[in-house]
mmCIF file of C-alpha atoms in Angstrom:
data_model
loop_
_atom_site.group_PDB
_atom_site.id
_atom_site.type_symbol
_atom_site.label_atom_id
_atom_site.label_comp_id
_atom_site.label_asym_id
_atom_site.label_seq_id
_atom_site.Cartn_x
_atom_site.Cartn_y
_atom_site.Cartn_z
ATOM 1 C CA MET A 1 106.250 73.449 118.803
ATOM 2 C CA GLU A 2 107.787 70.471 119.086
ATOM 3 C CA ASN A 3 105.491 68.366 116.936
ATOM 4 C CA TYR A 4 105.901 70.599 114.047
ATOM 5 C CA PRO A 5 109.768 71.536 113.249
ATOM 6 C CA LEU A 6 110.738 74.655 111.594
ATOM 7 C CA LEU A 7 111.755 72.477 107.927
ATOM 8 C CA ASN A 8 108.232 71.420 108.042
ATOM 9 C CA LEU A 9 106.777 75.175 108.873
ATOM 10 C CA PHE A 10 109.038 76.234 105.793
ATOM 11 C CA TRP A 11 107.539 73.236 102.907
ATOM 12 C CA THR A 12 104.119 74.072 104.406
ATOM 13 C CA MET A 13 104.573 77.867 103.440
ATOM 14 C CA LEU A 14 106.385 77.126 100.353
ATOM 15 C CA TRP A 15 103.794 74.590 99.093
ATOM 16 C CA PHE A 16 100.818 77.477 100.005
ATOM 17 C CA PHE A 17 102.713 80.050 98.217
ATOM 18 C CA LEU A 18 103.007 77.770 94.982
ATOM 19 C CA TRP A 19 99.125 77.192 95.136
ATOM 20 C CA ILE A 20 98.341 80.918 95.433
ATOM 21 C CA MET A 21 100.677 81.623 92.933
ATOM 22 C CA TRP A 22 99.058 78.485 90.681
ATOM 23 C CA LEU A 23 95.315 80.441 91.415
ATOM 24 C CA PHE A 24 96.674 83.782 90.403
ATOM 25 C CA LEU A 25 97.794 81.819 86.928
ATOM 26 C CA LEU A 26 94.519 80.020 86.992
ATOM 27 C CA PHE A 27 92.655 83.186 86.668
ATOM 28 C CA LYS A 28 95.165 84.894 84.085
ATOM 29 C CA VAL A 29 94.282 81.813 81.979
ATOM 30 C CA VAL A 30 90.550 81.418 82.285
ATOM 31 C CA THR A 31 90.251 85.202 81.690
ATOM 32 C CA ASP A 32 92.396 84.982 78.837
ATOM 33 C CA ILE A 33 90.213 82.280 76.748
ATOM 34 C CA PHE A 34 87.321 84.478 77.363
ATOM 35 C CA ARG A 35 88.810 87.091 75.802
ATOM 36 C CA SER A 36 90.444 85.724 73.058
ATOM 37 C CA ASP A 37 89.199 86.302 69.799
ATOM 38 C CA ASP A 38 90.814 83.910 67.655
ATOM 39 C CA LEU A 39 89.334 81.161 69.868
ATOM 40 C CA GLY A 40 85.880 80.174 68.966
ATOM 41 C CA GLY A 41 82.922 78.519 71.308
ATOM 42 C CA TRP A 42 84.177 74.747 71.324
ATOM 43 C CA GLY A 43 88.124 76.271 71.470
ATOM 44 C CA LYS A 44 87.297 78.154 74.313
ATOM 45 C CA ALA A 45 85.462 75.180 76.160
ATOM 46 C CA GLY A 46 87.617 72.798 75.189
ATOM 47 C CA TRP A 47 90.712 75.008 76.654
ATOM 48 C CA LEU A 48 88.277 75.725 79.953
ATOM 49 C CA ILE A 49 87.596 71.790 80.704
ATOM 50 C CA VAL A 50 91.404 70.947 80.031
ATOM 51 C CA ALA A 51 92.079 73.793 82.575
ATOM 52 C CA LEU A 52 89.728 73.237 85.117
ATOM 53 C CA LEU A 53 89.774 69.204 84.878
ATOM 54 C CA LEU A 54 93.387 68.729 84.564
ATOM 55 C CA PRO A 55 94.529 71.671 86.617
ATOM 56 C CA TYR A 56 98.006 72.015 86.775
ATOM 57 C CA ILE A 57 98.496 70.454 83.979
ATOM 58 C CA GLY A 58 96.362 71.898 81.897
ATOM 59 C CA VAL A 59 97.157 75.616 82.746
ATOM 60 C CA LEU A 60 100.728 74.595 82.184
ATOM 61 C CA LEU A 61 99.634 73.332 78.966
ATOM 62 C CA TYR A 62 97.601 76.399 78.140
ATOM 63 C CA VAL A 63 100.768 78.788 79.160
ATOM 64 C CA ILE A 64 103.045 76.514 76.944
ATOM 65 C CA VAL A 65 101.157 76.295 73.430
ATOM 66 C CA ARG A 66 99.125 80.205 73.971
ATOM 67 C CA GLY A 67 101.818 82.224 76.105
ATOM 68 C CA ARG A 68 103.002 84.538 73.396
ATOM 69 C CA SER A 69 99.636 85.362 71.860
ATOM 70 C CA MET A 70 98.334 85.607 75.767
ATOM 71 C CA GLY A 71 101.149 88.618 76.247
ATOM 72 C CA GLY A 72 100.164 90.325 73.066
ATOM 73 C CA ARG A 73 96.487 90.110 74.457
ATOM 74 C CA ASP A 74 97.835 91.760 77.432
ATOM 75 C CA ILE A 75 99.375 94.404 75.697
ATOM 76 C CA GLU A 76 96.587 95.422 72.902
ATOM 77 C CA ALA A 77 94.009 95.543 76.095
ATOM 78 C CA ALA A 78 96.428 97.580 77.526
ATOM 79 C CA ARG A 79 96.683 100.326 74.948
ATOM 80 C CA GLU A 80 92.983 99.877 74.386
ATOM 81 C CA ARG A 81 92.458 101.256 77.644
ATOM 82 C CA GLU A 82 94.979 104.284 77.737
ATOM 83 C CA ALA A 83 93.349 105.100 73.976
ATOM 84 C CA ALA A 84 89.793 104.888 75.635
ATOM 85 C CA PHE A 85 91.198 106.794 78.797
ATOM 86 C CA LYS A 86 92.664 109.525 76.633
ATOM 87 C CA ALA A 87 89.595 110.169 74.566
ATOM 88 C CA TYR A 88 87.838 110.490 77.765
ATOM 89 C CA VAL A 89 90.043 112.912 78.892
ATOM 90 C CA ARG A 90 90.084 115.015 75.664
ATOM 91 C CA GLU A 91 86.309 114.614 75.444
ATOM 92 C CA ALA A 92 85.735 115.786 79.235
ATOM 93 C CA ALA A 93 87.988 118.695 78.418
ATOM 94 C CA GLY A 94 86.187 119.980 75.896
ATOM 95 C CA GLY A 95 88.155 118.751 72.684
ATOM 96 C CA GLU A 96 90.881 120.307 71.079
ATOM 97 C CA PRO A 97 90.034 123.766 69.501
ATOM 98 C CA LYS A 98 91.348 124.458 65.867
ATOM 99 C CA HIS A 99 93.812 126.943 66.194
ATOM 100 C CA GLY A 100 95.458 126.124 68.906
ATOM 101 C CA SER A 101 94.651 126.026 72.801
ATOM 102 C CA HIS A 102 93.187 129.106 74.406
ATOM 103 C CA VAL A 103 95.740 129.144 77.554
ATOM 104 C CA ASP A 104 98.737 128.982 75.049
ATOM 105 C CA ASP A 105 96.652 132.209 73.295
ATOM 106 C CA LEU A 106 96.429 133.484 77.009
ATOM 107 C CA ALA A 107 100.312 132.763 77.648
ATOM 108 C CA ARG A 108 101.202 134.559 74.180
ATOM 109 C CA LEU A 109 99.005 137.728 75.160
ATOM 110 C CA ALA A 110 100.869 137.510 78.296
ATOM 111 C CA GLU A 111 104.192 137.474 76.755
ATOM 112 C CA LEU A 112 103.217 140.232 74.589
ATOM 113 C CA LYS A 113 101.956 142.369 77.206
ATOM 114 C CA ASP A 114 105.208 142.199 79.458
ATOM 115 C CA ARG A 115 107.335 142.823 76.344
ATOM 116 C CA ASN A 116 105.238 146.279 76.484
ATOM 117 C CA ALA A 117 104.445 145.197 72.799
ATOM 118 C CA LEU A 118 100.348 145.811 74.025
ATOM 119 C CA THR A 119 98.977 148.318 76.136
ATOM 120 C CA ASP A 120 97.062 147.293 79.189
ATOM 121 C CA GLU A 121 93.671 148.002 77.386
ATOM 122 C CA GLU A 122 94.946 146.188 74.106
ATOM 123 C CA TYR A 123 95.483 143.220 76.274
ATOM 124 C CA GLN A 124 91.986 143.359 77.966
ATOM 125 C CA ARG A 125 90.466 143.319 74.481
ATOM 126 C CA ALA A 126 92.256 140.866 73.003
ATOM 127 C CA LYS A 127 91.578 138.865 76.236
ATOM 128 C CA THR A 128 87.761 139.232 76.500
ATOM 129 C CA LYS A 129 87.710 138.270 72.827
ATOM 130 C CA LEU A 130 89.648 135.309 73.527
ATOM 131 C CA LEU A 131 87.298 133.923 76.199
ATOM 132 C CA ALA A 132 84.323 135.339 74.733
#
C-alpha cells in the first residue's frame, strides 16, 4: 500500500470516472448521429469519422455544434414512444366506445339503483343490455 498513496488512488478513480462518462457521451453522440434526419449520409459519415478519429475533441465539438438539436431529438423520440404506448394501450383495451365507456354507464346505473330510481329488475335488464 505504501507504493500507491491515497491521492494517487483518488486521481486514478477520477480519471476512470471521466473515461466512463466520455464513453457514455460517445455512445449518445453516435446514436444521435444515426437518428438525425437533418443530416445526409455524408454528413453522418463525416461526424462519425470526427467523433471516432479525434475522440475527445470530436465528441465535444459535436455536442457544441449540435447539442441543442440533440436535446430536441431526444424529446421528440420520447413523445413518439409515449404516443405509440398510448395507442397500443387503447388498441389492447379494445378502443373507446362511441357513446362513453361501459364502465361509466355501469357506474351510472349503480348510482341510479342506489338512489332507488331503478328497481332491481330494471337494473338487471339495463345491465344485461349494456354488457351484451
